[in-house]
Tab-separated table of C-alpha atoms in Angstrom:
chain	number	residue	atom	x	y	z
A	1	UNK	CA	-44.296	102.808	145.554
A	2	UNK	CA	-41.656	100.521	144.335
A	3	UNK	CA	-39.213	98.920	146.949
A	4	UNK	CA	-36.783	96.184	146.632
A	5	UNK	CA	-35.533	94.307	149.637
A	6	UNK	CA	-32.025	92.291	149.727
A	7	UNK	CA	-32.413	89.825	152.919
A	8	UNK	CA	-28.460	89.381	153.155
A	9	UNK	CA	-26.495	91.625	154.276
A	10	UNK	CA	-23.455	90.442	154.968
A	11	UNK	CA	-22.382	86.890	153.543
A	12	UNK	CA	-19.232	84.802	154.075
A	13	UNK	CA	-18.665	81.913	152.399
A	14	UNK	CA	-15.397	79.426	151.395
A	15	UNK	CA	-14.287	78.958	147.613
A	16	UNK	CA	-15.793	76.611	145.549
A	17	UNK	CA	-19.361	77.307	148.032
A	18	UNK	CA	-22.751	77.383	145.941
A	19	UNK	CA	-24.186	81.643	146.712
A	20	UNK	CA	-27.760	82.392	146.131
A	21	UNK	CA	-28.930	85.834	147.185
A	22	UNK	CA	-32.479	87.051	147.780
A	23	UNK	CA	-34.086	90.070	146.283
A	24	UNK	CA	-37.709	90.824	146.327
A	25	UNK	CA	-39.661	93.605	145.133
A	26	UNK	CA	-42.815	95.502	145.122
A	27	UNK	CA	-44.828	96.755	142.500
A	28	UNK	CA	-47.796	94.593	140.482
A	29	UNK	CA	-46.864	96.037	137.236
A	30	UNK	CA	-44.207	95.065	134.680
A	31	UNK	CA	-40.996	95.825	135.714
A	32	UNK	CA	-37.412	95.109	134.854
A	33	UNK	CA	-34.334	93.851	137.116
A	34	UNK	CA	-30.994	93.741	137.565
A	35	UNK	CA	-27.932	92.997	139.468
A	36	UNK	CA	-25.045	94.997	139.772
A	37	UNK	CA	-21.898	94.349	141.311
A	38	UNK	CA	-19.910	96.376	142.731
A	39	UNK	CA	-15.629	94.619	142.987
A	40	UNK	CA	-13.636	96.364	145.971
A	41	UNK	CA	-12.561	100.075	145.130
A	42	UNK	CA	-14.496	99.869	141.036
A	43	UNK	CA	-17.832	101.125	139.883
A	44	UNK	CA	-20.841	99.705	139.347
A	45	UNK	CA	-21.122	97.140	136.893
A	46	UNK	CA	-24.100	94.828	135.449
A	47	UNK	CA	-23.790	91.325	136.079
A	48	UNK	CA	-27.235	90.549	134.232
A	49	UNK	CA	-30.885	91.888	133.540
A	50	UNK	CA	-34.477	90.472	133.070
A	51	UNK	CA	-36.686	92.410	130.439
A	52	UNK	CA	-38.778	89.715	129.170
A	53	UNK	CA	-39.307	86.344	127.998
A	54	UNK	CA	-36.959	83.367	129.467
A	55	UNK	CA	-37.475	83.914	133.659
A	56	UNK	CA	-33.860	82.302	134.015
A	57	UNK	CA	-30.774	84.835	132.755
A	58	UNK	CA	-27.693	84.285	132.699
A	59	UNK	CA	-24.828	86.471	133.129
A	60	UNK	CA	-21.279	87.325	133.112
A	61	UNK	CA	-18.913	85.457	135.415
A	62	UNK	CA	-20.969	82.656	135.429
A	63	UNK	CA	-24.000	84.120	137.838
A	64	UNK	CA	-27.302	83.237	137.058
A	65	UNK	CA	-30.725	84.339	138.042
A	66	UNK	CA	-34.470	83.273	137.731
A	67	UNK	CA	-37.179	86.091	137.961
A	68	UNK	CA	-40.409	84.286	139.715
A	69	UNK	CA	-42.997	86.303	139.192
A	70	UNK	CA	-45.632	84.763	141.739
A	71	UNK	CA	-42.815	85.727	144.050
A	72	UNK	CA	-42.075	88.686	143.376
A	73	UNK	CA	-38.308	87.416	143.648
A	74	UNK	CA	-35.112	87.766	141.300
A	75	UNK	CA	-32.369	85.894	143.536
A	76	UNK	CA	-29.034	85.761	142.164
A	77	UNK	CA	-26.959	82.524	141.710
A	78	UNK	CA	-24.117	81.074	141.487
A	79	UNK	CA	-22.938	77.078	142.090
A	80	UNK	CA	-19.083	78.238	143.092
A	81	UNK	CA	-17.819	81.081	144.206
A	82	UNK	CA	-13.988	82.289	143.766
A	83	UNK	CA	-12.228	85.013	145.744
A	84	UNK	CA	-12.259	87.244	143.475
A	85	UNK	CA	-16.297	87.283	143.466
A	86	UNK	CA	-15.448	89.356	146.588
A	87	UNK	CA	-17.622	92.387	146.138
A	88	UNK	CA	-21.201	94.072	147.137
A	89	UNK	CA	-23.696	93.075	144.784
A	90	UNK	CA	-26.950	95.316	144.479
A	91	UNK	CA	-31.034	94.268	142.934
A	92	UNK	CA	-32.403	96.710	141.468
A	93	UNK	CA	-36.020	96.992	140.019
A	94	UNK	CA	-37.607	99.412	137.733
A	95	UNK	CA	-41.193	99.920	136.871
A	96	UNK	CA	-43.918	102.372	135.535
A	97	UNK	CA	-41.704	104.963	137.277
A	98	UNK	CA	-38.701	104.327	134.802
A	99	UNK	CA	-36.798	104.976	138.125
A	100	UNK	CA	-34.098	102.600	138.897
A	101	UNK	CA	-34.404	101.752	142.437
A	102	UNK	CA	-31.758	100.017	144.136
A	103	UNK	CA	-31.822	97.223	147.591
A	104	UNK	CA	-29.584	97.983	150.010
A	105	UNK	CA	-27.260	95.919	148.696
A	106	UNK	CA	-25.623	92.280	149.859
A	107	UNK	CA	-21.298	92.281	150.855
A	108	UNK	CA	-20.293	89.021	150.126
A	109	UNK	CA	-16.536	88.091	151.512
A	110	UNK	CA	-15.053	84.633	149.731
A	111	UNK	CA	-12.237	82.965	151.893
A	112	UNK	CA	-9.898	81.246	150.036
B	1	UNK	CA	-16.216	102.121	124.513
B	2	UNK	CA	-18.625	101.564	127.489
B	3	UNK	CA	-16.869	103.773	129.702
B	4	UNK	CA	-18.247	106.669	131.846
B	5	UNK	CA	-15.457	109.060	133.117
B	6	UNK	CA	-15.814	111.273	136.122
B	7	UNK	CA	-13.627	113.981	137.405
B	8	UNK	CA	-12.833	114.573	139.665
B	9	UNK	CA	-12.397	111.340	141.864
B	10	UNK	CA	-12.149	112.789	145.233
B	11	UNK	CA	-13.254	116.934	145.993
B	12	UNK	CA	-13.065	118.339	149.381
B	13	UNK	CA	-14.949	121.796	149.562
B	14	UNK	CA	-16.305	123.820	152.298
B	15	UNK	CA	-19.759	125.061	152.958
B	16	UNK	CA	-19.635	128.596	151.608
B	17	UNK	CA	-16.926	126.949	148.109
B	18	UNK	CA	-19.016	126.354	144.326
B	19	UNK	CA	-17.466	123.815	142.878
B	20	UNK	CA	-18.509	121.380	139.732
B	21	UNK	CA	-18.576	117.693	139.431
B	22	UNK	CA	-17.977	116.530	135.577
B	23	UNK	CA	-19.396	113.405	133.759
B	24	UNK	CA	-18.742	112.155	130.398
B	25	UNK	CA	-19.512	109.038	128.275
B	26	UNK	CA	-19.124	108.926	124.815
B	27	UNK	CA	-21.378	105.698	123.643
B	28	UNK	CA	-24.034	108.010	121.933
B	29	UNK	CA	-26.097	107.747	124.614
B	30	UNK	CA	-29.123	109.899	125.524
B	31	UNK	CA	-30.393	110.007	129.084
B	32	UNK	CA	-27.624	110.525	131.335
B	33	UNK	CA	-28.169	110.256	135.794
B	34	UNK	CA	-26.889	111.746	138.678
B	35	UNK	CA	-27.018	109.440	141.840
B	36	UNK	CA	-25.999	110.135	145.324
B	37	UNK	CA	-24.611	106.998	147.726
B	38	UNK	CA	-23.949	107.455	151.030
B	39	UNK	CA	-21.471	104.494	153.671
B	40	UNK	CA	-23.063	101.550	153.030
B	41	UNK	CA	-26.226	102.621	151.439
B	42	UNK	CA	-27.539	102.246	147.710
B	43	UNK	CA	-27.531	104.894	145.346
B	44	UNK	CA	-30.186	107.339	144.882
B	45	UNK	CA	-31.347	108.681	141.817
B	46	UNK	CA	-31.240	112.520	142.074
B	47	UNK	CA	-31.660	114.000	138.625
B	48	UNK	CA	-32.082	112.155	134.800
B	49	UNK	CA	-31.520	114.012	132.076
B	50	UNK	CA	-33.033	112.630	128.549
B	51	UNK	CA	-32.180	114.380	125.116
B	52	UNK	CA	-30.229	117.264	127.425
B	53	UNK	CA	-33.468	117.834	129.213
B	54	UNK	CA	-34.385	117.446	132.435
B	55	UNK	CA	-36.672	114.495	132.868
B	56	UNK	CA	-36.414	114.143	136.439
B	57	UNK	CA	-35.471	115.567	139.601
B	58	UNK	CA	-36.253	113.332	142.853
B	59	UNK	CA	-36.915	116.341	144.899
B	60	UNK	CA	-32.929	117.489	145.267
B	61	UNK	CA	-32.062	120.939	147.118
B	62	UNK	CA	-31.526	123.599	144.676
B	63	UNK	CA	-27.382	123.736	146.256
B	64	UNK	CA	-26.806	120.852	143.602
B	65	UNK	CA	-27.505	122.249	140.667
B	66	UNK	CA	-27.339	120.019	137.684
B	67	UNK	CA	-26.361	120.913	133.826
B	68	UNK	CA	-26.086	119.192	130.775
B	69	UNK	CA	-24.367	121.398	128.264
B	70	UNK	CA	-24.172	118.501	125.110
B	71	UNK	CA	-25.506	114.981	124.859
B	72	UNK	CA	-22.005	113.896	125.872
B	73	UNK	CA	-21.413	115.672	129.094
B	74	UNK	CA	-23.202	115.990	132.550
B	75	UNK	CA	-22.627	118.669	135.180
B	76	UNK	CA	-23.342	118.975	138.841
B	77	UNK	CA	-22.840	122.520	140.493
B	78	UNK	CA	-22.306	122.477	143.789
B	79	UNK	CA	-23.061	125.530	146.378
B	80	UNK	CA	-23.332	125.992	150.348
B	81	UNK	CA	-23.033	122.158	150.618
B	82	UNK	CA	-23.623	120.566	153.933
B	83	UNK	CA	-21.802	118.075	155.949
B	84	UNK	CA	-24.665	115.724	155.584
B	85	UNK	CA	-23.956	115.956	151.724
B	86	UNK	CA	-20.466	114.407	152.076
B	87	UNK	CA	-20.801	111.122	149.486
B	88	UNK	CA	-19.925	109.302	146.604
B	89	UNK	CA	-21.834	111.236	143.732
B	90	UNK	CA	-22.206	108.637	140.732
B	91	UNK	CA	-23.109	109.447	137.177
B	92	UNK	CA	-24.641	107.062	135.062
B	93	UNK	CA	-25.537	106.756	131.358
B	94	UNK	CA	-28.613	104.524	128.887
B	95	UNK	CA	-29.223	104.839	125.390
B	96	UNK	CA	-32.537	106.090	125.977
B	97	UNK	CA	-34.674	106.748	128.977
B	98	UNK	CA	-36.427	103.599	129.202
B	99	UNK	CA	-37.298	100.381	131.030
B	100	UNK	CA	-34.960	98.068	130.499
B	101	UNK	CA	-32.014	99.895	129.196
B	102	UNK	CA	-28.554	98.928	131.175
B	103	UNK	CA	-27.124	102.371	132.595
B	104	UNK	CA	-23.856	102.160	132.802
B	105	UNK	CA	-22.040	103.726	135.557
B	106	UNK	CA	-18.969	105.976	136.288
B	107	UNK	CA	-16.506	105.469	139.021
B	108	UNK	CA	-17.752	107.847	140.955
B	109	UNK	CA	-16.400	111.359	142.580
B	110	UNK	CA	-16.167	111.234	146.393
B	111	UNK	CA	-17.076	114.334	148.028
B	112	UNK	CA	-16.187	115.862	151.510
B	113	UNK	CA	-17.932	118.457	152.734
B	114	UNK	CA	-16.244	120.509	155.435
């Protein structure tokens, strides 16, 4: 069965700090990821997905992240953080199941 | 437009009420998703519905009951609720039913369930 695991749970940093958050997942077949954020009080929104091709997307807002196959990883980046990227940010993975499963998601807090 | 509307935002109901929650999106999309989030969980997929049929349904009681009456618009009837089923019930929507495809997601209708 498919499973994605976000290490971080809770993470604090100051402005201006480099962020990289894990995700791992398992399944052996193709599969396709994302990361969603998820901004105090808003919805869900996609920061950036992997389908195929180039392992290292970029996104909106300047985050980055690099699918590593061997790994099983898709770890979000970003080299500074503002305030406002004060939110809970989610992996998600989906595979033969066309499910979209969800980690359990990582609440980053910026301090100014 | 990449906006998915849900009404309503909050709904308190008690266990014996029936009450509906709506979602709408009007991007031409075809597979349209009922998830379930609980405090500080993830969402779970519940139900996807692909060309206004039901593709999936991830083992949910029969007291949600889900609809989709056009292309555009997704129901969720609710009946003898829980407690336990007190949540933030999101809809989502993808062109099609298919890896890869971004679902974009509504803000959400948080439920209490007396």
């Amino acid at each position: 069965a498919q499973s994605v695991s976000q290490h971080n749970h809770h993470v604090i940093l100051s402005e201006a700090a480099s962020l990289e958050l894990g995700c791992n997942y398992s399944y052996g077949g193709t599969v396709n990821l994302f990361w969603y954020v998820q901004y105090p009080g808003q919805h869900l929104q996609l920061l950036l997905k992997y389908f195929s091709g180039d392992p290292l997307v970029k996104g909106i807002k300047g985050f980055e992240a690099e699918f590593i196959k061997s790994k099983f990883s898709f770890n979000l980046r970003k080299p500074s953080v503002q305030w406002s990227d004060t939110a809970e940010y989610f992996c998600a993975v989906r595979g033969a199941t066309n499910k979209l499963i969800f980690g359990t998601g990582t609440l980053l807090a910026v301090q100014p | 437009d990449t906006e998915v509307t849900q009404t309503p935002k909050h709904l308190v109901m008690g266990m014996t009420n029936k009450k509906s929650l709506k979602c709408e999106q009007h991007m031409g999309h075809r597979a349209m998703y009922w998830y379930k989030q609980k405090a500080k969980k993830p969402p779970e997929l519940m139900f996807v519905y692909s060309y206004e049929k039901l593709s999936i349904n991830e083992s949910v009681p029969s007291r949600f009951s889900p609809e989709c009456p056009n292309s555009s618009l997704l129901n969720l009837h609710l009946h003898a609720l829980q407690p336990e089923d007190s949540a933030l019930y999101l809809c989502a929507s993808s062109q099609e039913e298919r890896r890869g495809e971004t679902q974009y997601f509504g803000p959400g209708t948080r439920l209490l369930v007396l």
